[in-house]
Amino acid sequence: MNKSQTQTHPSSPLKQTIAVASIAAGIQFGWALQLSLLTPYVQLLGIPHKWASLIWLCGPISGMLVQPFVGYYSDRCVSRFGRRRPFIAAGAVLVAIAVVLIGYAADIGVILGDRVDSTPKSRAITVFAIGFWILDVANNMLQGPCRALLADLSGKSGKKTRTANSFFSFFMAVGNVLGFAAGAFTHLHDAFPFTMTKACDVYCANLKSCFFFSIFLLITLTVLALCYVEEKQWSPETEVKDGEENEITEEVTAPSRVVKVPLVGELFGAVKDMERPMVMLLVVTCLNWIAWFPFLLFDTDWMGREVYGGDSGGNDGDRRVYNIGVRAGALGLMLNSVVLGFTSLGLEWLARRVGGVKRLWGIVNFILAFCLGMTVVITKLAESSRRGSAVLETVSPPVGVKIGALSLFALLGVPLAITYSIPFALASIISSSSGAGQGLSLGVLNLAIVVPQMVVSVGAGPFDEMFGGGNIPGFVLGAVAAAVSGVLALTVLPSPPPEADILKVTAVGGH
């Protein structure tokens, strides 16, 4: 057994981990802006509903196709700048290009021949769709290598891997809070008066202005992280070099010999030959996201439609009530993000208190099931309060109903923090134990996320209509999936090995 096989990779300083994880704040800032500001902009462009569904499908489709490819090539990149950093840098640049296309879609459409006073604006919609697809591709180029780099920085330590993913989840929450706060400030465009044009109203101008801040935050965090955290150029013959501070001195998961296997062949091979721990992780993750997606896609719509009793397609009064409910839902998302951030920081403490990350994941899945089930109770109470009212649009839900709905949003921040961190940490630990590449393993895990998202995106509407419409049928299905996921997490999901066992497995495995 040679030195390269027996010596373990020293864990990098915590500051480097935080620097890389902070990129998540820049990524999530832009997404929160879209959730809070994109609906009025879409209405301005006049995007038909059938087109909108195709645009929103680009997220899971690009995630399914792009992230495994990026993970595969980032495991084998021999650039002198490192293996993960080139993909992170390229992803950040593409995000900047994408949000400019989205923000200026209306203006570009007018230049190309759209009329300001008519909808739909077909050319602007085309530019918007291109920008939106580029944005999803770019985000997948960013998030996968970021998480893989965090796993590289954590070395062989399962605890440090979980901590790194907890910081990533925390900074996602920070980005959410900043994004929702910026989106709520309706006069931000005053700082950039040139953003208002004949093709771009106040909502559009505010979106542009927020995107300027989004680009600045993401590029700044990315540049700082990539300059501070150095990666040593990887090659199949890389030797262990200890004692080099602020560098990743050894690739802990890449194979020491290159086998010429096509990308698709290796991806299918990784799925076909994966060991039982990874299979169980994918099953639990898949069920977990089947539970999450109906609520994540329609949470504010639920507030506007079921809780407040409005209708986005009704008369002026119905639309006004609906919009008030949607804004209340945005406040709920802000509370959710705050709880998510604090929970992410306390994840290790919570895991110790309940007896390990496996048990913690199972418990929070039952919390998720409970919360999704409570949407039925809150909806029925809201409907009951509206019965007998002669003027619907002047009635808001009782204070107790509103507090209950907002409390539900806040409580869901706990299981969401676990969902954003533990599955990725377990995938990194399992891949380290088996000798698989971090990038490809995280790409395979991503399949268990995007496939449920595609199923929910396509099937949620028809499924809800089978039971009379509304959002409640999807939420109830999510509650059932969450409960099953919780049972499987507690019973069939293997516990991560102790630190000593991780070191033993990876030390003698030979990469």
Short mmCIF file of C-alpha atoms in Angstrom, two decimals:
data_model
loop_
_atom_site.label_atom_id
_atom_site.label_comp_id
_atom_site.label_asym_id
_atom_site.label_seq_id
_atom_site.Cartn_x
_atom_site.Cartn_y
_atom_site.Cartn_z
CA MET A 1 0.00 0.00 0.00
CA ASN A 2 1.62 3.25 -1.11
CA LYS A 3 1.51 6.62 0.52
CA SER A 4 -1.20 7.97 -1.78
CA GLN A 5 -3.51 5.22 -0.66
CA THR A 6 -2.97 5.49 3.08
CA GLN A 7 -2.78 9.21 3.72
CA THR A 8 -6.05 11.04 4.17
CA HIS A 9 -6.95 14.46 2.84
CA PRO A 10 -6.72 17.13 5.55
CA SER A 11 -9.92 19.10 6.06
CA SER A 12 -9.70 22.67 4.83
CA PRO A 13 -10.31 25.65 7.11
CA LEU A 14 -13.87 26.59 7.95
CA LYS A 15 -13.47 30.02 6.33
CA GLN A 16 -12.97 28.42 2.92
CA THR A 17 -16.11 26.34 3.38
CA ILE A 18 -18.11 29.44 4.32
CA ALA A 19 -16.70 31.34 1.33
CA VAL A 20 -17.86 28.67 -1.13
CA ALA A 21 -21.22 28.17 0.62
CA SER A 22 -21.90 31.92 0.49
CA ILE A 23 -22.32 31.66 -3.29
CA ALA A 24 -25.72 30.11 -2.52
CA ALA A 25 -26.90 33.51 -1.24
CA GLY A 26 -26.26 35.05 -4.66
CA ILE A 27 -28.02 32.18 -6.44
CA GLN A 28 -31.07 32.23 -4.19
CA PHE A 29 -31.33 36.03 -4.21
CA GLY A 30 -32.19 35.90 -7.89
CA TRP A 31 -34.71 33.09 -7.45
CA ALA A 32 -36.50 34.91 -4.63
CA LEU A 33 -36.76 37.98 -6.86
CA GLN A 34 -38.44 35.90 -9.54
CA LEU A 35 -40.94 34.47 -7.08
CA SER A 36 -41.90 37.92 -5.81
CA LEU A 37 -41.73 39.99 -9.02
CA LEU A 38 -42.03 37.72 -12.04
CA THR A 39 -45.82 37.24 -12.06
CA PRO A 40 -46.66 40.90 -12.94
CA TYR A 41 -43.88 40.83 -15.54
CA VAL A 42 -45.26 37.68 -17.15
CA GLN A 43 -48.66 39.38 -17.31
CA LEU A 44 -47.03 42.40 -18.99
CA LEU A 45 -45.58 40.16 -21.69
CA GLY A 46 -48.91 38.36 -22.11
CA ILE A 47 -47.48 34.84 -21.91
CA PRO A 48 -50.29 32.31 -22.60
CA HIS A 49 -50.90 29.72 -19.88
CA LYS A 50 -49.89 26.78 -22.10
CA TRP A 51 -46.58 28.49 -22.88
CA ALA A 52 -46.00 29.30 -19.23
CA SER A 53 -46.21 25.62 -18.27
CA LEU A 54 -43.52 24.79 -20.85
CA ILE A 55 -41.27 27.58 -19.55
CA TRP A 56 -41.54 26.40 -15.95
CA LEU A 57 -40.67 22.86 -17.03
CA CYS A 58 -37.22 24.04 -18.09
CA GLY A 59 -36.02 23.83 -14.47
CA PRO A 60 -36.39 20.08 -13.98
CA ILE A 61 -35.48 19.27 -17.58
CA SER A 62 -32.24 21.24 -17.46
CA GLY A 63 -31.50 19.80 -14.02
CA MET A 64 -31.94 16.26 -15.31
CA LEU A 65 -29.73 16.83 -18.35
CA VAL A 66 -27.18 19.42 -17.25
CA GLN A 67 -26.21 18.53 -13.69
CA PRO A 68 -25.08 14.92 -14.35
CA PHE A 69 -23.04 16.16 -17.34
CA VAL A 70 -21.48 18.96 -15.30
CA GLY A 71 -20.80 16.57 -12.42
CA TYR A 72 -19.16 14.06 -14.77
CA TYR A 73 -16.85 16.59 -16.41
CA SER A 74 -16.05 18.44 -13.18
CA ASP A 75 -14.82 15.14 -11.72
CA ARG A 76 -12.36 14.88 -14.64
CA CYS A 77 -11.49 18.49 -15.42
CA VAL A 78 -7.71 18.98 -15.73
CA SER A 79 -7.77 22.79 -15.97
CA ARG A 80 -4.93 24.59 -14.21
CA PHE A 81 -7.62 26.55 -12.33
CA GLY A 82 -8.96 23.36 -10.73
CA ARG A 83 -11.85 21.03 -11.41
CA ARG A 84 -14.85 22.83 -9.86
CA ARG A 85 -13.86 26.49 -10.18
CA PRO A 86 -14.13 26.79 -14.00
CA PHE A 87 -17.72 25.51 -13.91
CA ILE A 88 -18.67 27.80 -11.01
CA ALA A 89 -17.21 30.83 -12.81
CA ALA A 90 -18.93 29.95 -16.09
CA GLY A 91 -22.23 29.42 -14.27
CA ALA A 92 -22.03 32.84 -12.61
CA VAL A 93 -21.37 34.57 -15.94
CA LEU A 94 -24.28 32.74 -17.57
CA VAL A 95 -26.59 33.75 -14.71
CA ALA A 96 -25.68 37.40 -15.32
CA ILE A 97 -26.41 37.05 -19.05
CA ALA A 98 -29.69 35.24 -18.38
CA VAL A 99 -31.14 37.80 -15.96
CA VAL A 100 -30.27 40.63 -18.35
CA LEU A 101 -32.18 38.83 -21.10
CA ILE A 102 -35.15 38.27 -18.77
CA GLY A 103 -35.18 41.83 -17.44
CA TYR A 104 -34.83 43.44 -20.87
CA ALA A 105 -37.08 40.99 -22.76
CA ALA A 106 -39.83 43.60 -23.21
CA ASP A 107 -37.38 46.23 -24.50
CA ILE A 108 -35.67 43.76 -26.85
CA GLY A 109 -39.08 42.63 -28.08
CA VAL A 110 -40.02 46.21 -29.02
CA ILE A 111 -36.71 46.62 -30.86
CA LEU A 112 -37.46 43.42 -32.78
CA GLY A 113 -40.96 44.55 -33.73
CA ASP A 114 -43.40 44.01 -30.83
CA ARG A 115 -46.09 46.65 -30.31
CA VAL A 116 -46.14 48.29 -26.89
CA ASP A 117 -49.93 48.42 -26.68
CA SER A 118 -50.70 44.82 -27.65
CA THR A 119 -50.29 41.37 -26.12
CA PRO A 120 -49.02 38.75 -26.34
CA LYS A 121 -45.61 40.17 -27.19
CA SER A 122 -44.29 37.16 -29.08
CA ARG A 123 -40.72 38.39 -29.61
CA ALA A 124 -40.36 39.45 -25.98
CA ILE A 125 -41.74 36.07 -24.88
CA THR A 126 -39.12 34.32 -27.02
CA VAL A 127 -36.31 36.36 -25.45
CA PHE A 128 -37.77 35.73 -21.98
CA ALA A 129 -37.97 31.97 -22.59
CA ILE A 130 -34.36 31.84 -23.86
CA GLY A 131 -33.18 33.79 -20.82
CA PHE A 132 -35.16 31.57 -18.47
CA TRP A 133 -33.70 28.38 -19.94
CA ILE A 134 -30.18 29.81 -19.79
CA LEU A 135 -30.80 30.77 -16.16
CA ASP A 136 -31.79 27.22 -15.22
CA VAL A 137 -28.79 25.75 -17.04
CA ALA A 138 -26.51 28.26 -15.32
CA ASN A 139 -27.92 27.54 -11.87
CA ASN A 140 -27.29 23.84 -12.37
CA MET A 141 -23.73 24.65 -13.47
CA LEU A 142 -23.32 26.59 -10.24
CA GLN A 143 -25.00 24.48 -7.59
CA GLY A 144 -23.63 21.05 -8.50
CA PRO A 145 -19.93 22.05 -8.58
CA CYS A 146 -20.41 24.25 -5.49
CA ARG A 147 -21.68 21.31 -3.47
CA ALA A 148 -18.97 19.05 -4.92
CA LEU A 149 -16.31 21.61 -3.98
CA LEU A 150 -17.72 21.74 -0.46
CA ALA A 151 -17.38 17.95 -0.30
CA ASP A 152 -13.78 18.22 -1.54
CA LEU A 153 -13.01 20.84 1.10
CA SER A 154 -14.48 18.64 3.82
CA GLY A 155 -12.04 15.85 3.12
CA LYS A 156 -12.96 12.52 4.69
CA SER A 157 -14.98 14.01 7.52
CA GLY A 158 -18.68 13.18 7.45
CA LYS A 159 -19.36 15.78 10.13
CA LYS A 160 -17.62 18.51 8.14
CA THR A 161 -19.51 17.47 5.03
CA ARG A 162 -22.82 17.88 6.88
CA THR A 163 -21.66 21.21 8.29
CA ALA A 164 -20.66 22.44 4.82
CA ASN A 165 -24.07 21.58 3.40
CA SER A 166 -25.72 23.22 6.42
CA PHE A 167 -23.88 26.46 5.60
CA PHE A 168 -25.00 26.14 1.98
CA SER A 169 -28.61 25.80 3.18
CA PHE A 170 -28.13 28.76 5.54
CA PHE A 171 -26.91 31.03 2.76
CA MET A 172 -29.82 29.92 0.58
CA ALA A 173 -32.06 31.24 3.36
CA VAL A 174 -30.08 34.49 3.49
CA GLY A 175 -30.53 34.91 -0.26
CA ASN A 176 -34.26 34.24 0.07
CA VAL A 177 -34.68 36.88 2.78
CA LEU A 178 -32.70 39.46 0.80
CA GLY A 179 -34.59 38.66 -2.40
CA PHE A 180 -38.04 38.85 -0.85
CA ALA A 181 -37.10 42.09 0.94
CA ALA A 182 -35.81 43.66 -2.28
CA GLY A 183 -38.89 42.49 -4.16
CA ALA A 184 -41.16 44.08 -1.56
CA PHE A 185 -39.48 47.49 -1.97
CA THR A 186 -41.56 48.94 -4.80
CA HIS A 187 -39.46 52.07 -5.39
CA LEU A 188 -36.10 50.42 -5.93
CA HIS A 189 -36.21 51.45 -9.57
CA ASP A 190 -35.82 55.09 -8.46
CA ALA A 191 -32.11 54.33 -8.08
CA PHE A 192 -31.99 53.37 -11.77
CA PRO A 193 -34.33 55.79 -13.58
CA PHE A 194 -33.19 54.53 -16.99
CA THR A 195 -34.90 51.19 -16.33
CA MET A 196 -38.37 52.63 -17.05
CA THR A 197 -39.06 52.76 -20.78
CA LYS A 198 -42.09 52.82 -23.04
CA ALA A 199 -41.99 49.01 -23.11
CA CYS A 200 -41.23 48.55 -19.40
CA ASP A 201 -43.67 49.61 -16.68
CA VAL A 202 -42.96 50.06 -12.96
CA TYR A 203 -43.05 46.31 -12.21
CA CYS A 204 -40.66 45.63 -15.07
CA ALA A 205 -38.34 48.48 -14.00
CA ASN A 206 -38.31 47.21 -10.43
CA LEU A 207 -37.42 43.72 -11.68
CA LYS A 208 -34.52 45.12 -13.71
CA SER A 209 -33.23 47.13 -10.73
CA CYS A 210 -33.39 44.12 -8.44
CA PHE A 211 -31.58 42.01 -11.02
CA PHE A 212 -28.73 44.55 -11.07
CA PHE A 213 -28.27 43.97 -7.34
CA SER A 214 -28.60 40.22 -7.90
CA ILE A 215 -25.80 40.21 -10.49
CA PHE A 216 -23.57 42.34 -8.28
CA LEU A 217 -24.09 40.08 -5.25
CA LEU A 218 -23.53 36.83 -7.14
CA ILE A 219 -20.45 37.98 -9.05
CA THR A 220 -18.93 39.51 -5.91
CA LEU A 221 -19.43 36.37 -3.80
CA THR A 222 -18.22 34.11 -6.61
CA VAL A 223 -15.05 36.12 -7.26
CA LEU A 224 -14.21 36.31 -3.55
CA ALA A 225 -14.75 32.59 -3.06
CA LEU A 226 -12.82 31.50 -6.14
CA CYS A 227 -9.90 33.81 -5.34
CA TYR A 228 -9.74 32.71 -1.71
CA VAL A 229 -10.15 28.96 -2.23
CA GLU A 230 -7.51 27.50 -4.50
CA GLU A 231 -7.75 24.15 -6.25
CA LYS A 232 -4.64 22.29 -7.27
CA GLN A 233 -4.70 21.10 -10.88
CA TRP A 234 -5.95 17.53 -10.93
CA SER A 235 -4.55 14.69 -12.97
CA PRO A 236 -4.97 10.92 -12.68
CA GLU A 237 -1.51 10.71 -11.16
CA THR A 238 -2.15 13.34 -8.45
CA GLU A 239 -0.17 12.59 -5.29
CA VAL A 240 -1.02 13.51 -1.75
CA LYS A 241 0.69 16.72 -0.63
CA ASP A 242 0.06 17.76 2.89
CA GLY A 243 0.57 21.02 4.69
CA GLU A 244 -0.38 23.43 1.88
CA GLU A 245 -2.77 25.88 3.53
CA ASN A 246 -5.68 27.33 1.52
CA GLU A 247 -5.35 24.65 -1.16
CA ILE A 248 -7.20 21.49 -1.99
CA THR A 249 -4.14 19.27 -2.15
CA GLU A 250 -5.70 15.97 -3.10
CA GLU A 251 -8.81 14.95 -4.92
CA VAL A 252 -10.55 12.63 -2.57
CA THR A 253 -13.02 11.04 -4.95
CA ALA A 254 -11.56 11.06 -8.46
CA PRO A 255 -10.16 7.77 -9.74
CA SER A 256 -6.40 7.37 -9.94
CA ARG A 257 -6.62 5.86 -13.40
CA VAL A 258 -8.74 7.08 -16.26
CA VAL A 259 -11.08 4.60 -17.87
CA LYS A 260 -12.44 5.71 -21.24
CA VAL A 261 -16.17 5.34 -20.70
CA PRO A 262 -18.67 7.58 -22.52
CA LEU A 263 -20.54 10.02 -20.32
CA VAL A 264 -23.97 8.50 -20.88
CA GLY A 265 -22.57 5.01 -20.41
CA GLU A 266 -20.99 5.95 -17.11
CA LEU A 267 -24.15 7.70 -15.95
CA PHE A 268 -26.27 4.63 -16.69
CA GLY A 269 -23.56 2.49 -15.15
CA ALA A 270 -23.61 4.61 -12.01
CA VAL A 271 -27.38 4.17 -11.75
CA LYS A 272 -27.29 0.47 -12.58
CA ASP A 273 -24.42 -0.47 -10.27
CA MET A 274 -25.14 1.83 -7.33
CA GLU A 275 -25.08 0.18 -3.94
CA ARG A 276 -28.08 -0.21 -1.66
CA PRO A 277 -27.33 2.85 0.55
CA MET A 278 -27.44 5.15 -2.47
CA VAL A 279 -30.59 3.46 -3.83
CA MET A 280 -32.38 3.97 -0.51
CA LEU A 281 -31.21 7.59 -0.40
CA LEU A 282 -32.65 8.19 -3.88
CA VAL A 283 -35.99 6.60 -2.93
CA VAL A 284 -36.36 8.67 0.25
CA THR A 285 -35.28 11.83 -1.61
CA CYS A 286 -37.73 11.19 -4.45
CA LEU A 287 -40.68 10.76 -2.08
CA ASN A 288 -39.54 13.78 -0.09
CA TRP A 289 -39.65 16.02 -3.16
CA ILE A 290 -42.99 14.59 -4.34
CA ALA A 291 -44.24 15.91 -1.00
CA TRP A 292 -42.55 19.30 -1.35
CA PHE A 293 -43.22 20.34 -4.92
CA PRO A 294 -47.02 20.82 -4.81
CA PHE A 295 -46.61 23.26 -1.93
CA LEU A 296 -43.52 25.00 -3.31
CA LEU A 297 -45.23 25.57 -6.66
CA PHE A 298 -48.62 26.70 -5.34
CA ASP A 299 -48.08 28.04 -1.80
CA THR A 300 -48.87 31.68 -2.56
CA ASP A 301 -51.69 30.62 -4.88
CA TRP A 302 -53.15 28.64 -1.96
CA MET A 303 -53.03 31.75 0.21
CA GLY A 304 -54.75 33.88 -2.43
CA ARG A 305 -57.33 31.32 -3.54
CA GLU A 306 -58.22 29.02 -0.65
CA VAL A 307 -57.27 31.07 2.42
CA TYR A 308 -58.33 34.56 1.24
CA GLY A 309 -61.01 33.38 -1.20
CA GLY A 310 -59.82 35.38 -4.21
CA ASP A 311 -59.62 34.40 -7.85
CA SER A 312 -56.88 35.46 -10.26
CA GLY A 313 -59.30 35.04 -13.17
CA GLY A 314 -62.36 36.63 -11.57
CA ASN A 315 -63.68 40.18 -11.42
CA ASP A 316 -61.72 43.15 -10.08
CA GLY A 317 -62.76 42.46 -6.49
CA ASP A 318 -61.78 38.79 -6.69
CA ARG A 319 -58.42 39.68 -8.20
CA ARG A 320 -57.79 42.29 -5.51
CA VAL A 321 -58.48 39.80 -2.74
CA TYR A 322 -56.32 37.21 -4.52
CA ASN A 323 -53.39 39.62 -4.77
CA ILE A 324 -53.69 40.49 -1.07
CA GLY A 325 -53.51 36.78 -0.30
CA VAL A 326 -50.50 36.32 -2.56
CA ARG A 327 -48.69 39.14 -0.74
CA ALA A 328 -49.54 37.45 2.56
CA GLY A 329 -48.04 34.29 1.12
CA ALA A 330 -44.86 36.21 0.26
CA LEU A 331 -44.66 37.26 3.93
CA GLY A 332 -45.04 33.60 4.83
CA LEU A 333 -42.13 32.73 2.53
CA MET A 334 -40.01 35.37 4.27
CA LEU A 335 -40.79 33.80 7.67
CA ASN A 336 -40.05 30.39 6.18
CA SER A 337 -36.62 31.59 5.03
CA VAL A 338 -35.75 33.02 8.46
CA VAL A 339 -36.60 29.73 10.19
CA LEU A 340 -34.74 27.83 7.45
CA GLY A 341 -31.59 29.87 8.11
CA PHE A 342 -31.56 29.38 11.88
CA THR A 343 -32.37 25.67 11.53
CA SER A 344 -29.48 25.23 9.09
CA LEU A 345 -27.04 26.64 11.64
CA GLY A 346 -28.36 24.30 14.34
CA LEU A 347 -28.51 21.16 12.23
CA GLU A 348 -25.61 19.36 13.95
CA TRP A 349 -27.07 20.14 17.38
CA LEU A 350 -30.48 18.86 16.30
CA ALA A 351 -28.97 15.68 14.89
CA ARG A 352 -27.18 14.97 18.17
CA ARG A 353 -30.35 15.62 20.18
CA VAL A 354 -32.50 13.15 18.23
CA GLY A 355 -29.86 10.46 17.67
CA GLY A 356 -28.40 11.10 14.22
CA VAL A 357 -29.15 12.62 10.83
CA LYS A 358 -31.15 9.59 9.69
CA ARG A 359 -33.59 9.93 12.58
CA LEU A 360 -33.69 13.72 12.18
CA TRP A 361 -34.67 13.43 8.51
CA GLY A 362 -37.40 10.94 9.37
CA ILE A 363 -38.83 13.17 12.11
CA VAL A 364 -38.96 16.32 9.97
CA ASN A 365 -40.69 14.40 7.19
CA PHE A 366 -43.50 13.70 9.65
CA ILE A 367 -43.53 17.43 10.47
CA LEU A 368 -43.86 18.11 6.73
CA ALA A 369 -46.75 15.63 6.49
CA PHE A 370 -48.47 17.27 9.47
CA CYS A 371 -48.12 20.77 7.99
CA LEU A 372 -49.43 19.71 4.58
CA GLY A 373 -52.36 18.03 6.29
CA MET A 374 -53.06 21.19 8.25
CA THR A 375 -53.61 23.08 4.99
CA VAL A 376 -56.92 21.21 4.77
CA VAL A 377 -57.96 22.40 8.24
CA ILE A 378 -56.93 26.02 7.56
CA THR A 379 -58.75 25.98 4.21
CA LYS A 380 -61.97 24.66 5.78
CA LEU A 381 -61.83 27.26 8.56
CA ALA A 382 -61.31 30.04 5.99
CA GLU A 383 -64.20 28.79 3.85
CA SER A 384 -66.42 28.56 6.92
CA SER A 385 -65.65 32.17 7.85
CA ARG A 386 -66.69 33.34 4.36
CA ARG A 387 -70.06 31.60 4.36
CA GLY A 388 -72.91 33.99 4.87
CA SER A 389 -70.88 37.04 3.90
CA ALA A 390 -72.68 39.16 1.34
CA VAL A 391 -69.60 41.04 0.12
CA LEU A 392 -66.75 38.59 -0.37
CA GLU A 393 -64.12 41.06 -1.47
CA THR A 394 -64.36 43.09 1.73
CA VAL A 395 -63.76 40.08 3.95
CA SER A 396 -60.32 38.85 4.97
CA PRO A 397 -59.80 35.62 6.89
CA PRO A 398 -60.13 35.76 10.68
CA VAL A 399 -56.97 36.65 12.55
CA GLY A 400 -56.66 33.10 13.82
CA VAL A 401 -56.73 31.69 10.29
CA LYS A 402 -54.09 34.14 9.08
CA ILE A 403 -51.85 33.41 12.07
CA GLY A 404 -52.31 29.69 11.50
CA ALA A 405 -51.38 29.95 7.81
CA LEU A 406 -48.30 32.09 8.48
CA SER A 407 -47.25 29.80 11.34
CA LEU A 408 -47.49 26.88 8.93
CA PHE A 409 -45.17 28.67 6.48
CA ALA A 410 -42.71 29.34 9.30
CA LEU A 411 -42.76 25.79 10.69
CA LEU A 412 -42.11 24.36 7.21
CA GLY A 413 -38.72 26.13 7.33
CA VAL A 414 -37.48 23.35 9.64
CA PRO A 415 -38.00 20.37 7.29
CA LEU A 416 -36.95 22.51 4.31
CA ALA A 417 -33.58 23.21 5.94
CA ILE A 418 -33.05 19.47 6.38
CA THR A 419 -34.14 18.79 2.78
CA TYR A 420 -31.62 21.35 1.48
CA SER A 421 -28.68 19.85 3.39
CA ILE A 422 -28.86 16.26 4.70
CA PRO A 423 -29.54 14.40 1.38
CA PHE A 424 -26.57 16.11 -0.28
CA ALA A 425 -24.33 15.46 2.73
CA LEU A 426 -25.32 11.78 2.79
CA ALA A 427 -24.69 11.48 -0.96
CA SER A 428 -21.20 12.93 -0.49
CA ILE A 429 -20.47 10.59 2.43
CA ILE A 430 -21.77 7.53 0.57
CA SER A 431 -19.80 8.42 -2.57
CA SER A 432 -16.63 8.89 -0.52
CA SER A 433 -17.15 5.50 1.11
CA SER A 434 -17.70 3.80 -2.26
CA GLY A 435 -15.00 5.67 -4.19
CA ALA A 436 -17.44 7.29 -6.62
CA GLY A 437 -16.92 10.79 -8.02
CA GLN A 438 -18.56 13.55 -6.01
CA GLY A 439 -19.80 15.42 -9.07
CA LEU A 440 -21.39 12.40 -10.73
CA SER A 441 -22.92 11.17 -7.45
CA LEU A 442 -24.55 14.54 -6.79
CA GLY A 443 -25.75 14.57 -10.39
CA VAL A 444 -27.42 11.18 -9.89
CA LEU A 445 -29.00 12.44 -6.65
CA ASN A 446 -30.35 15.39 -8.61
CA LEU A 447 -32.35 12.93 -10.75
CA ALA A 448 -34.35 12.02 -7.65
CA ILE A 449 -35.24 15.72 -7.34
CA VAL A 450 -35.99 16.75 -10.91
CA VAL A 451 -38.05 13.68 -11.91
CA PRO A 452 -40.64 14.34 -9.15
CA GLN A 453 -40.64 18.01 -10.13
CA MET A 454 -41.45 17.11 -13.73
CA VAL A 455 -44.20 14.73 -12.65
CA VAL A 456 -45.75 17.35 -10.35
CA SER A 457 -45.43 20.15 -12.93
CA VAL A 458 -47.21 18.11 -15.59
CA GLY A 459 -49.66 16.15 -13.45
CA ALA A 460 -50.64 18.52 -10.63
CA GLY A 461 -53.33 20.32 -12.64
CA PRO A 462 -55.12 17.21 -13.97
CA PHE A 463 -54.80 15.51 -10.55
CA ASP A 464 -56.37 18.47 -8.78
CA GLU A 465 -59.19 18.60 -11.33
CA MET A 466 -60.01 14.94 -10.62
CA PHE A 467 -60.97 16.00 -7.10
CA GLY A 468 -62.79 19.22 -7.92
CA GLY A 469 -59.89 21.62 -8.50
CA GLY A 470 -57.95 23.78 -6.08
CA ASN A 471 -54.61 23.07 -4.44
CA ILE A 472 -55.72 20.82 -1.59
CA PRO A 473 -55.67 17.46 -3.48
CA GLY A 474 -51.99 17.96 -4.35
CA PHE A 475 -51.17 18.97 -0.79
CA VAL A 476 -52.88 15.85 0.59
CA LEU A 477 -50.91 13.67 -1.83
CA GLY A 478 -47.78 15.46 -0.64
CA ALA A 479 -48.67 14.72 2.99
CA VAL A 480 -48.96 11.01 2.20
CA ALA A 481 -45.62 11.02 0.33
CA ALA A 482 -43.96 12.85 3.24
CA ALA A 483 -45.26 10.29 5.75
CA VAL A 484 -44.01 7.37 3.62
CA SER A 485 -40.66 9.15 3.19
CA GLY A 486 -40.41 9.56 6.96
CA VAL A 487 -41.08 5.86 7.57
CA LEU A 488 -38.47 4.81 4.99
CA ALA A 489 -35.91 7.27 6.38
CA LEU A 490 -36.26 5.68 9.81
CA THR A 491 -36.38 2.05 8.67
CA VAL A 492 -34.42 1.41 5.46
CA LEU A 493 -32.10 4.41 5.08
CA PRO A 494 -28.65 3.36 6.34
CA SER A 495 -26.99 5.46 9.01
CA PRO A 496 -23.79 7.21 7.87
CA PRO A 497 -20.68 5.44 9.15
CA PRO A 498 -18.74 6.91 12.09
CA GLU A 499 -15.84 9.20 11.28
CA ALA A 500 -13.30 6.46 11.94
CA ASP A 501 -15.05 4.05 9.59
CA ILE A 502 -15.20 6.69 6.85
CA LEU A 503 -11.47 7.23 7.17
CA LYS A 504 -10.81 3.50 7.08
CA VAL A 505 -12.92 2.87 4.00
CA THR A 506 -11.50 5.74 1.97
CA ALA A 507 -7.94 5.17 3.08
CA VAL A 508 -7.69 1.62 1.79
CA GLY A 509 -10.15 1.87 -1.07
CA GLY A 510 -7.70 3.28 -3.61
CA HIS A 511 -9.18 5.91 -5.91
#
